[in-house]
């Protein structure tokens, strides 16, 4: 019996689907798994796992870790990784980035009447807050452009008489909540007194105006230290950020700064062939080397 | 070496690598798709599938086979996701919800790989291997097959036979994609990509280190310009893209086949210079775009990038800004959509160029196959425009571009703008949809524009701050992916059918030479003008307004 054309072509499609599923969906990946078991490749195919003396897995040299205590505060005896947007930080079950845009600069304020609505900091405020925190921890200037000294985004909402133009009628510091700010970061803007922000007030008509301030364009706290990575699992920090932390580590562990710097150097990968990527310090391996060189006694 | 210099050396090295494989890879694909004799492994597949390998199809028959195969693929992938908890290697993942299964099935079958889910928490190893990775191969092979049919349309004369879909599909898969994938997967494993069947390893401190057949999927995801990541973080994840040199290798995999196919095209039409000219058009647009994205991101304009001091939000330290930006340009210039850095955090201008790359129709060099057929359609439109200027019947490669041909080319070109603009306009007029935007105003519009550009052009990358996982957007973007893939394919096959029927017109003195720099320049400008006229208003309201204010 001759089948109609459309049925026979669907039958061919079905058989092709099954053949390709067996070949490409099972044989090929399983062959690659088998090849991955060859000595030399096996460690890598299994995830570059790191074991302790007793044979327990303590991490992967490719997957970053958070060196914080149960409350999320930095453990000062360890080199700190970058901020992470993966789950609560460095959670491989929720890899990913913040996906916040370049003009994500206005915070959502907390609702005083509803403790569930704790507000959400903008990307700018997150960056400013991290910079101030790291500056304090490492004993350097944590100021950055468009940030207040207190570590929130320096952003004004400017109301003008005719909307976009005309005399300034009112100025609000959008990220400084009256509930927690003693005084806005600047007293006046073009002669008009700056107010703090109140939850529930409508600032939609204000022109959002970030204030550059006089912080250096090249801040003391490096860029990678205040920005979340793409994967949220970045095992690396820049050489600059590692060197910034060396003094604190040396002090906490009673080591020589040069010894710490030597460890940083040992755990730095340069650009591949001199031009691919950026020099990077592997924090996971560096902290392990640190524990080995000078175990920390709290 | 400064970061900026290293970034430019990286680009130069990539150009050298692509030039090095252009001829051998292009010639190899030529031999695979034109070989008369069927080799033993192929004959075995034909027997299993039950097709007569020596029977060639008309364009209509070919189109029916493409659609039948794709429809079956969608149902198969849908079923696999729905049943995953009852199948082996599910890693304890539950069945995938119906709407999401549908979206994912369409997404992977259309070579889009838009992902409304997070891989590590939704898909077990079986769905990843036997479902998603299979589509990564075959959807790429379908793209190449359709491009080859269009080239046959130019190369053949006075026939309605254009090849056999099952033969093309089989050969491209087992002789082109699979061997490169096997070698490439080993290379990635050497770099540190994971390849096992472990669900996860829990460390002393309680971190869950994930496992899975990652390398085998990563390589075809780039090679087939698919883009669907094993993990949510895609190629930014250290297990998918562990080092700065695997990053180079992955960009190379994305670009090598689309560029090499122009050589295959040149060989098939019997004039290698024609292939070089098309490669030239692709290269001019691609290089300009890469330099723009890298330049804008190095400048790190915008409030937050200025505060950070560099465009490092959403980027990995091991790649750095320039190489991440190159990856972003490559992934949007092709239909890949894999990301090693997160586009939503790009500066207004950088993100705008990425959007523009997709709106260009992904032709420079475009998705595997899709880029070549897209560019050939633009070449047809260009000779038509040139013909209008001098008042001659336009010809391309010895074929007259008559009313039927130009109608099909126009319909091809108009499909994606219609999907993007109608989808965007309809979405924005429903107030509820605005809550999906992360920021109100210009960046929000950029996000939504990016989503529709990505779906309609089968890219799959996203401004991921945009909440696309709603009923409206799952449906609307699913339809864009579906029609954005299959309508152009039907128009291209019809165009091939109509070209193949003609006799060859020998070149005369009045024929516009299509292998010279003048033609390259004309195609570049035709592409830019067509796209600019179509999308300037919406770009002005989105990325341009965002960059200026």
JSON list of C-alpha atoms in Angstrom, two decimals, chain A residues 39-232:
[
{"chain": "A", "resi": 39, "resn": "UNK", "atom": "CA", "xyz": [43.75, 9.69, 33.13]},
{"chain": "A", "resi": 40, "resn": "UNK", "atom": "CA", "xyz": [44.86, 13.27, 32.71]},
{"chain": "A", "resi": 41, "resn": "UNK", "atom": "CA", "xyz": [41.41, 14.35, 31.60]},
{"chain": "A", "resi": 42, "resn": "UNK", "atom": "CA", "xyz": [39.50, 12.71, 34.43]},
{"chain": "A", "resi": 43, "resn": "UNK", "atom": "CA", "xyz": [40.19, 15.37, 37.07]},
{"chain": "A", "resi": 44, "resn": "UNK", "atom": "CA", "xyz": [38.99, 18.09, 34.76]},
{"chain": "A", "resi": 45, "resn": "UNK", "atom": "CA", "xyz": [35.98, 16.21, 33.40]},
{"chain": "A", "resi": 46, "resn": "UNK", "atom": "CA", "xyz": [34.89, 15.62, 36.98]},
{"chain": "A", "resi": 47, "resn": "UNK", "atom": "CA", "xyz": [34.96, 19.31, 37.81]},
{"chain": "A", "resi": 48, "resn": "UNK", "atom": "CA", "xyz": [38.52, 20.07, 38.98]},
{"chain": "A", "resi": 49, "resn": "UNK", "atom": "CA", "xyz": [37.59, 19.02, 42.48]},
{"chain": "A", "resi": 50, "resn": "UNK", "atom": "CA", "xyz": [39.89, 19.76, 45.42]},
{"chain": "A", "resi": 51, "resn": "UNK", "atom": "CA", "xyz": [40.22, 17.19, 48.21]},
{"chain": "A", "resi": 52, "resn": "UNK", "atom": "CA", "xyz": [41.52, 17.57, 51.75]},
{"chain": "A", "resi": 53, "resn": "UNK", "atom": "CA", "xyz": [43.93, 15.11, 53.42]},
{"chain": "A", "resi": 54, "resn": "UNK", "atom": "CA", "xyz": [41.07, 12.81, 54.38]},
{"chain": "A", "resi": 55, "resn": "UNK", "atom": "CA", "xyz": [39.74, 12.65, 50.84]},
{"chain": "A", "resi": 56, "resn": "UNK", "atom": "CA", "xyz": [36.73, 14.87, 51.40]},
{"chain": "A", "resi": 57, "resn": "UNK", "atom": "CA", "xyz": [35.74, 17.28, 48.63]},
{"chain": "A", "resi": 58, "resn": "UNK", "atom": "CA", "xyz": [36.32, 20.84, 49.77]},
{"chain": "A", "resi": 59, "resn": "UNK", "atom": "CA", "xyz": [35.57, 22.67, 46.56]},
{"chain": "A", "resi": 60, "resn": "UNK", "atom": "CA", "xyz": [36.43, 23.06, 42.91]},
{"chain": "A", "resi": 61, "resn": "UNK", "atom": "CA", "xyz": [39.30, 25.18, 41.73]},
{"chain": "A", "resi": 62, "resn": "UNK", "atom": "CA", "xyz": [37.00, 26.59, 39.04]},
{"chain": "A", "resi": 63, "resn": "UNK", "atom": "CA", "xyz": [34.07, 27.50, 41.27]},
{"chain": "A", "resi": 64, "resn": "UNK", "atom": "CA", "xyz": [34.42, 30.50, 43.55]},
{"chain": "A", "resi": 65, "resn": "UNK", "atom": "CA", "xyz": [33.42, 30.44, 47.19]},
{"chain": "A", "resi": 66, "resn": "UNK", "atom": "CA", "xyz": [32.18, 33.01, 49.67]},
{"chain": "A", "resi": 67, "resn": "UNK", "atom": "CA", "xyz": [34.58, 33.50, 52.59]},
{"chain": "A", "resi": 68, "resn": "UNK", "atom": "CA", "xyz": [32.01, 34.83, 55.01]},
{"chain": "A", "resi": 69, "resn": "UNK", "atom": "CA", "xyz": [30.55, 33.80, 58.36]},
{"chain": "A", "resi": 70, "resn": "UNK", "atom": "CA", "xyz": [26.98, 32.67, 58.95]},
{"chain": "A", "resi": 71, "resn": "UNK", "atom": "CA", "xyz": [25.76, 36.29, 58.94]},
{"chain": "A", "resi": 72, "resn": "UNK", "atom": "CA", "xyz": [27.47, 37.05, 55.66]},
{"chain": "A", "resi": 73, "resn": "UNK", "atom": "CA", "xyz": [30.24, 39.15, 57.22]},
{"chain": "A", "resi": 74, "resn": "UNK", "atom": "CA", "xyz": [33.67, 38.82, 55.64]},
{"chain": "A", "resi": 75, "resn": "UNK", "atom": "CA", "xyz": [36.12, 36.44, 57.34]},
{"chain": "A", "resi": 76, "resn": "UNK", "atom": "CA", "xyz": [39.08, 38.75, 57.68]},
{"chain": "A", "resi": 77, "resn": "UNK", "atom": "CA", "xyz": [41.69, 35.98, 57.64]},
{"chain": "A", "resi": 78, "resn": "UNK", "atom": "CA", "xyz": [40.75, 35.05, 54.05]},
{"chain": "A", "resi": 79, "resn": "UNK", "atom": "CA", "xyz": [41.03, 36.76, 50.72]},
{"chain": "A", "resi": 80, "resn": "UNK", "atom": "CA", "xyz": [37.56, 37.90, 49.74]},
{"chain": "A", "resi": 81, "resn": "UNK", "atom": "CA", "xyz": [35.92, 36.92, 46.44]},
{"chain": "A", "resi": 82, "resn": "UNK", "atom": "CA", "xyz": [33.90, 39.24, 44.23]},
{"chain": "A", "resi": 83, "resn": "UNK", "atom": "CA", "xyz": [30.26, 40.06, 44.98]},
{"chain": "A", "resi": 84, "resn": "UNK", "atom": "CA", "xyz": [28.00, 37.30, 43.62]},
{"chain": "A", "resi": 85, "resn": "UNK", "atom": "CA", "xyz": [24.44, 37.28, 42.33]},
{"chain": "A", "resi": 86, "resn": "UNK", "atom": "CA", "xyz": [24.21, 33.47, 42.38]},
{"chain": "A", "resi": 87, "resn": "UNK", "atom": "CA", "xyz": [21.57, 32.69, 45.01]},
{"chain": "A", "resi": 88, "resn": "UNK", "atom": "CA", "xyz": [22.75, 33.91, 48.40]},
{"chain": "A", "resi": 89, "resn": "UNK", "atom": "CA", "xyz": [26.25, 34.09, 46.95]},
{"chain": "A", "resi": 90, "resn": "UNK", "atom": "CA", "xyz": [28.34, 31.48, 45.12]},
{"chain": "A", "resi": 91, "resn": "UNK", "atom": "CA", "xyz": [25.47, 28.99, 44.89]},
{"chain": "A", "resi": 92, "resn": "UNK", "atom": "CA", "xyz": [26.15, 26.73, 41.87]},
{"chain": "A", "resi": 93, "resn": "UNK", "atom": "CA", "xyz": [22.47, 25.72, 41.86]},
{"chain": "A", "resi": 94, "resn": "UNK", "atom": "CA", "xyz": [21.55, 29.29, 40.92]},
{"chain": "A", "resi": 95, "resn": "UNK", "atom": "CA", "xyz": [24.35, 30.61, 38.70]},
{"chain": "A", "resi": 96, "resn": "UNK", "atom": "CA", "xyz": [23.85, 33.98, 37.09]},
{"chain": "A", "resi": 97, "resn": "UNK", "atom": "CA", "xyz": [24.37, 37.73, 37.08]},
{"chain": "A", "resi": 98, "resn": "UNK", "atom": "CA", "xyz": [22.52, 40.67, 38.59]},
{"chain": "A", "resi": 99, "resn": "UNK", "atom": "CA", "xyz": [21.34, 41.77, 35.12]},
{"chain": "A", "resi": 100, "resn": "UNK", "atom": "CA", "xyz": [20.98, 45.30, 36.44]},
{"chain": "A", "resi": 101, "resn": "UNK", "atom": "CA", "xyz": [21.42, 48.01, 33.83]},
{"chain": "A", "resi": 102, "resn": "UNK", "atom": "CA", "xyz": [23.88, 50.91, 33.62]},
{"chain": "A", "resi": 103, "resn": "UNK", "atom": "CA", "xyz": [21.25, 53.44, 34.74]},
{"chain": "A", "resi": 104, "resn": "UNK", "atom": "CA", "xyz": [19.81, 51.37, 37.56]},
{"chain": "A", "resi": 105, "resn": "UNK", "atom": "CA", "xyz": [20.45, 54.13, 40.08]},
{"chain": "A", "resi": 106, "resn": "UNK", "atom": "CA", "xyz": [17.27, 54.77, 42.09]},
{"chain": "A", "resi": 107, "resn": "UNK", "atom": "CA", "xyz": [16.59, 52.62, 45.17]},
{"chain": "A", "resi": 108, "resn": "UNK", "atom": "CA", "xyz": [13.21, 51.26, 46.18]},
{"chain": "A", "resi": 109, "resn": "UNK", "atom": "CA", "xyz": [12.66, 52.53, 49.70]},
{"chain": "A", "resi": 110, "resn": "UNK", "atom": "CA", "xyz": [11.54, 50.29, 52.56]},
{"chain": "A", "resi": 111, "resn": "UNK", "atom": "CA", "xyz": [7.89, 50.46, 53.58]},
{"chain": "A", "resi": 112, "resn": "UNK", "atom": "CA", "xyz": [7.85, 51.46, 57.28]},
{"chain": "A", "resi": 113, "resn": "UNK", "atom": "CA", "xyz": [4.32, 50.05, 57.69]},
{"chain": "A", "resi": 114, "resn": "UNK", "atom": "CA", "xyz": [5.17, 46.67, 56.18]},
{"chain": "A", "resi": 115, "resn": "UNK", "atom": "CA", "xyz": [8.33, 44.92, 57.31]},
{"chain": "A", "resi": 116, "resn": "UNK", "atom": "CA", "xyz": [8.03, 42.48, 54.38]},
{"chain": "A", "resi": 117, "resn": "UNK", "atom": "CA", "xyz": [8.75, 45.30, 51.92]},
{"chain": "A", "resi": 118, "resn": "UNK", "atom": "CA", "xyz": [12.32, 46.00, 52.88]},
{"chain": "A", "resi": 119, "resn": "UNK", "atom": "CA", "xyz": [13.05, 47.89, 49.69]},
{"chain": "A", "resi": 120, "resn": "UNK", "atom": "CA", "xyz": [15.69, 47.13, 47.07]},
{"chain": "A", "resi": 121, "resn": "UNK", "atom": "CA", "xyz": [18.97, 48.95, 46.57]},
{"chain": "A", "resi": 122, "resn": "UNK", "atom": "CA", "xyz": [19.77, 50.01, 43.02]},
{"chain": "A", "resi": 123, "resn": "UNK", "atom": "CA", "xyz": [22.89, 48.70, 41.34]},
{"chain": "A", "resi": 124, "resn": "UNK", "atom": "CA", "xyz": [24.54, 52.08, 41.98]},
{"chain": "A", "resi": 125, "resn": "UNK", "atom": "CA", "xyz": [23.85, 51.92, 45.70]},
{"chain": "A", "resi": 126, "resn": "UNK", "atom": "CA", "xyz": [25.08, 48.30, 45.85]},
{"chain": "A", "resi": 127, "resn": "UNK", "atom": "CA", "xyz": [28.34, 49.40, 44.23]},
{"chain": "A", "resi": 128, "resn": "UNK", "atom": "CA", "xyz": [28.71, 52.39, 46.57]},
{"chain": "A", "resi": 129, "resn": "UNK", "atom": "CA", "xyz": [27.97, 50.33, 49.68]},
{"chain": "A", "resi": 130, "resn": "UNK", "atom": "CA", "xyz": [30.46, 47.61, 48.71]},
{"chain": "A", "resi": 131, "resn": "UNK", "atom": "CA", "xyz": [33.12, 50.22, 48.04]},
{"chain": "A", "resi": 132, "resn": "UNK", "atom": "CA", "xyz": [32.69, 51.87, 51.45]},
{"chain": "A", "resi": 133, "resn": "UNK", "atom": "CA", "xyz": [32.70, 48.49, 53.21]},
{"chain": "A", "resi": 134, "resn": "UNK", "atom": "CA", "xyz": [35.84, 47.31, 51.43]},
{"chain": "A", "resi": 135, "resn": "UNK", "atom": "CA", "xyz": [37.52, 50.69, 51.94]},
{"chain": "A", "resi": 136, "resn": "UNK", "atom": "CA", "xyz": [36.98, 50.40, 55.68]},
{"chain": "A", "resi": 137, "resn": "UNK", "atom": "CA", "xyz": [38.13, 46.79, 55.77]},
{"chain": "A", "resi": 138, "resn": "UNK", "atom": "CA", "xyz": [41.33, 47.45, 53.86]},
{"chain": "A", "resi": 139, "resn": "UNK", "atom": "CA", "xyz": [42.03, 50.89, 55.30]},
{"chain": "A", "resi": 140, "resn": "UNK", "atom": "CA", "xyz": [41.79, 52.81, 52.02]},
{"chain": "A", "resi": 141, "resn": "UNK", "atom": "CA", "xyz": [39.53, 55.49, 50.61]},
{"chain": "A", "resi": 142, "resn": "UNK", "atom": "CA", "xyz": [36.26, 53.81, 49.55]},
{"chain": "A", "resi": 143, "resn": "UNK", "atom": "CA", "xyz": [34.84, 56.81, 47.70]},
{"chain": "A", "resi": 144, "resn": "UNK", "atom": "CA", "xyz": [33.64, 56.47, 44.10]},
{"chain": "A", "resi": 145, "resn": "UNK", "atom": "CA", "xyz": [32.06, 58.74, 41.51]},
{"chain": "A", "resi": 146, "resn": "UNK", "atom": "CA", "xyz": [28.29, 59.13, 41.95]},
{"chain": "A", "resi": 147, "resn": "UNK", "atom": "CA", "xyz": [28.47, 57.76, 45.50]},
{"chain": "A", "resi": 148, "resn": "UNK", "atom": "CA", "xyz": [27.83, 59.51, 48.82]},
{"chain": "A", "resi": 149, "resn": "UNK", "atom": "CA", "xyz": [30.34, 59.19, 51.64]},
{"chain": "A", "resi": 150, "resn": "UNK", "atom": "CA", "xyz": [27.84, 56.97, 53.44]},
{"chain": "A", "resi": 151, "resn": "UNK", "atom": "CA", "xyz": [27.81, 54.54, 50.51]},
{"chain": "A", "resi": 152, "resn": "UNK", "atom": "CA", "xyz": [24.56, 55.10, 48.65]},
{"chain": "A", "resi": 153, "resn": "UNK", "atom": "CA", "xyz": [24.03, 56.35, 45.14]},
{"chain": "A", "resi": 154, "resn": "UNK", "atom": "CA", "xyz": [24.25, 60.17, 44.99]},
{"chain": "A", "resi": 155, "resn": "UNK", "atom": "CA", "xyz": [21.12, 60.78, 42.95]},
{"chain": "A", "resi": 156, "resn": "UNK", "atom": "CA", "xyz": [18.85, 63.79, 43.11]},
{"chain": "A", "resi": 157, "resn": "UNK", "atom": "CA", "xyz": [15.28, 64.08, 41.90]},
{"chain": "A", "resi": 158, "resn": "UNK", "atom": "CA", "xyz": [14.96, 67.62, 40.54]},
{"chain": "A", "resi": 159, "resn": "UNK", "atom": "CA", "xyz": [11.49, 69.09, 40.06]},
{"chain": "A", "resi": 160, "resn": "UNK", "atom": "CA", "xyz": [11.24, 71.97, 37.61]},
{"chain": "A", "resi": 161, "resn": "UNK", "atom": "CA", "xyz": [8.42, 74.42, 37.06]},
{"chain": "A", "resi": 162, "resn": "UNK", "atom": "CA", "xyz": [7.55, 73.21, 33.55]},
{"chain": "A", "resi": 163, "resn": "UNK", "atom": "CA", "xyz": [8.49, 69.60, 33.95]},
{"chain": "A", "resi": 164, "resn": "UNK", "atom": "CA", "xyz": [11.70, 69.33, 31.91]},
{"chain": "A", "resi": 165, "resn": "UNK", "atom": "CA", "xyz": [12.58, 73.03, 32.04]},
{"chain": "A", "resi": 166, "resn": "UNK", "atom": "CA", "xyz": [12.06, 76.12, 34.16]},
{"chain": "A", "resi": 167, "resn": "UNK", "atom": "CA", "xyz": [13.04, 77.10, 37.65]},
{"chain": "A", "resi": 168, "resn": "UNK", "atom": "CA", "xyz": [13.86, 74.39, 40.15]},
{"chain": "A", "resi": 169, "resn": "UNK", "atom": "CA", "xyz": [11.00, 74.05, 42.60]},
{"chain": "A", "resi": 170, "resn": "UNK", "atom": "CA", "xyz": [12.09, 71.10, 44.74]},
{"chain": "A", "resi": 171, "resn": "UNK", "atom": "CA", "xyz": [15.05, 68.73, 45.10]},
{"chain": "A", "resi": 172, "resn": "UNK", "atom": "CA", "xyz": [14.97, 65.29, 46.74]},
{"chain": "A", "resi": 173, "resn": "UNK", "atom": "CA", "xyz": [17.91, 62.98, 47.40]},
{"chain": "A", "resi": 174, "resn": "UNK", "atom": "CA", "xyz": [16.18, 59.87, 46.05]},
{"chain": "A", "resi": 175, "resn": "UNK", "atom": "CA", "xyz": [18.29, 57.19, 47.73]},
{"chain": "A", "resi": 176, "resn": "UNK", "atom": "CA", "xyz": [18.49, 58.76, 51.17]},
{"chain": "A", "resi": 177, "resn": "UNK", "atom": "CA", "xyz": [15.49, 57.66, 53.22]},
{"chain": "A", "resi": 178, "resn": "UNK", "atom": "CA", "xyz": [14.45, 60.19, 55.89]},
{"chain": "A", "resi": 179, "resn": "UNK", "atom": "CA", "xyz": [14.06, 57.23, 58.24]},
{"chain": "A", "resi": 180, "resn": "UNK", "atom": "CA", "xyz": [17.78, 56.53, 58.22]},
{"chain": "A", "resi": 181, "resn": "UNK", "atom": "CA", "xyz": [19.50, 59.65, 56.90]},
{"chain": "A", "resi": 182, "resn": "UNK", "atom": "CA", "xyz": [20.42, 62.41, 59.36]},
{"chain": "A", "resi": 183, "resn": "UNK", "atom": "CA", "xyz": [21.09, 64.89, 56.54]},
{"chain": "A", "resi": 184, "resn": "UNK", "atom": "CA", "xyz": [21.25, 64.54, 52.72]},
{"chain": "A", "resi": 185, "resn": "UNK", "atom": "CA", "xyz": [24.72, 64.30, 51.18]},
{"chain": "A", "resi": 186, "resn": "UNK", "atom": "CA", "xyz": [24.43, 67.83, 49.87]},
{"chain": "A", "resi": 187, "resn": "UNK", "atom": "CA", "xyz": [22.60, 70.65, 51.61]},
{"chain": "A", "resi": 188, "resn": "UNK", "atom": "CA", "xyz": [21.53, 72.63, 48.54]},
{"chain": "A", "resi": 189, "resn": "UNK", "atom": "CA", "xyz": [21.38, 72.07, 44.78]},
{"chain": "A", "resi": 190, "resn": "UNK", "atom": "CA", "xyz": [21.57, 75.25, 42.69]},
{"chain": "A", "resi": 191, "resn": "UNK", "atom": "CA", "xyz": [20.29, 77.22, 45.63]},
{"chain": "A", "resi": 192, "resn": "UNK", "atom": "CA", "xyz": [17.39, 74.90, 46.51]},
{"chain": "A", "resi": 193, "resn": "UNK", "atom": "CA", "xyz": [17.47, 72.94, 49.78]},
{"chain": "A", "resi": 194, "resn": "UNK", "atom": "CA", "xyz": [17.84, 69.18, 49.25]},
{"chain": "A", "resi": 195, "resn": "UNK", "atom": "CA", "xyz": [15.28, 67.01, 51.09]},
{"chain": "A", "resi": 196, "resn": "UNK", "atom": "CA", "xyz": [15.61, 63.41, 52.11]},
{"chain": "A", "resi": 197, "resn": "UNK", "atom": "CA", "xyz": [13.25, 60.86, 50.48]},
{"chain": "A", "resi": 198, "resn": "UNK", "atom": "CA", "xyz": [10.05, 59.54, 52.05]},
{"chain": "A", "resi": 199, "resn": "UNK", "atom": "CA", "xyz": [8.40, 56.21, 51.27]},
{"chain": "A", "resi": 200, "resn": "UNK", "atom": "CA", "xyz": [5.17, 56.58, 49.32]},
{"chain": "A", "resi": 201, "resn": "UNK", "atom": "CA", "xyz": [5.87, 60.05, 47.88]},
{"chain": "A", "resi": 202, "resn": "UNK", "atom": "CA", "xyz": [5.65, 60.22, 44.11]},
{"chain": "A", "resi": 203, "resn": "UNK", "atom": "CA", "xyz": [8.93, 61.30, 42.54]},
{"chain": "A", "resi": 204, "resn": "UNK", "atom": "CA", "xyz": [8.02, 60.18, 39.01]},
{"chain": "A", "resi": 205, "resn": "UNK", "atom": "CA", "xyz": [7.91, 63.78, 37.74]},
{"chain": "A", "resi": 206, "resn": "UNK", "atom": "CA", "xyz": [11.38, 64.63, 39.03]},
{"chain": "A", "resi": 207, "resn": "UNK", "atom": "CA", "xyz": [14.36, 64.58, 36.68]},
{"chain": "A", "resi": 208, "resn": "UNK", "atom": "CA", "xyz": [16.72, 61.89, 37.90]},
{"chain": "A", "resi": 209, "resn": "UNK", "atom": "CA", "xyz": [20.10, 63.61, 38.23]},
{"chain": "A", "resi": 210, "resn": "UNK", "atom": "CA", "xyz": [23.14, 61.64, 39.40]},
{"chain": "A", "resi": 211, "resn": "UNK", "atom": "CA", "xyz": [25.81, 63.79, 41.11]},
{"chain": "A", "resi": 212, "resn": "UNK", "atom": "CA", "xyz": [29.40, 62.98, 40.13]},
{"chain": "A", "resi": 213, "resn": "UNK", "atom": "CA", "xyz": [31.04, 64.36, 43.28]},
{"chain": "A", "resi": 214, "resn": "UNK", "atom": "CA", "xyz": [34.79, 64.79, 43.61]},
{"chain": "A", "resi": 215, "resn": "UNK", "atom": "CA", "xyz": [35.86, 61.17, 44.06]},
{"chain": "A", "resi": 216, "resn": "UNK", "atom": "CA", "xyz": [38.82, 60.09, 41.91]},
{"chain": "A", "resi": 217, "resn": "UNK", "atom": "CA", "xyz": [37.93, 58.53, 38.52]},
{"chain": "A", "resi": 218, "resn": "UNK", "atom": "CA", "xyz": [40.24, 55.66, 39.40]},
{"chain": "A", "resi": 219, "resn": "UNK", "atom": "CA", "xyz": [39.11, 54.65, 42.90]},
{"chain": "A", "resi": 220, "resn": "UNK", "atom": "CA", "xyz": [41.34, 52.87, 45.42]},
{"chain": "A", "resi": 221, "resn": "UNK", "atom": "CA", "xyz": [38.96, 49.89, 45.57]},
{"chain": "A", "resi": 222, "resn": "UNK", "atom": "CA", "xyz": [39.26, 48.05, 42.21]},
{"chain": "A", "resi": 223, "resn": "UNK", "atom": "CA", "xyz": [36.33, 47.62, 39.80]},
{"chain": "A", "resi": 224, "resn": "UNK", "atom": "CA", "xyz": [36.03, 43.84, 40.14]},
{"chain": "A", "resi": 225, "resn": "UNK", "atom": "CA", "xyz": [35.70, 44.16, 43.93]},
{"chain": "A", "resi": 226, "resn": "UNK", "atom": "CA", "xyz": [32.48, 46.16, 43.71]},
{"chain": "A", "resi": 227, "resn": "UNK", "atom": "CA", "xyz": [30.78, 44.45, 40.74]},
{"chain": "A", "resi": 228, "resn": "UNK", "atom": "CA", "xyz": [29.05, 41.07, 40.58]},
{"chain": "A", "resi": 229, "resn": "UNK", "atom": "CA", "xyz": [30.41, 38.59, 38.02]},
{"chain": "A", "resi": 230, "resn": "UNK", "atom": "CA", "xyz": [28.51, 37.05, 35.11]},
{"chain": "A", "resi": 231, "resn": "UNK", "atom": "CA", "xyz": [28.32, 33.55, 36.52]},
{"chain": "A", "resi": 232, "resn": "UNK", "atom": "CA", "xyz": [28.11, 34.49, 40.18]}
]
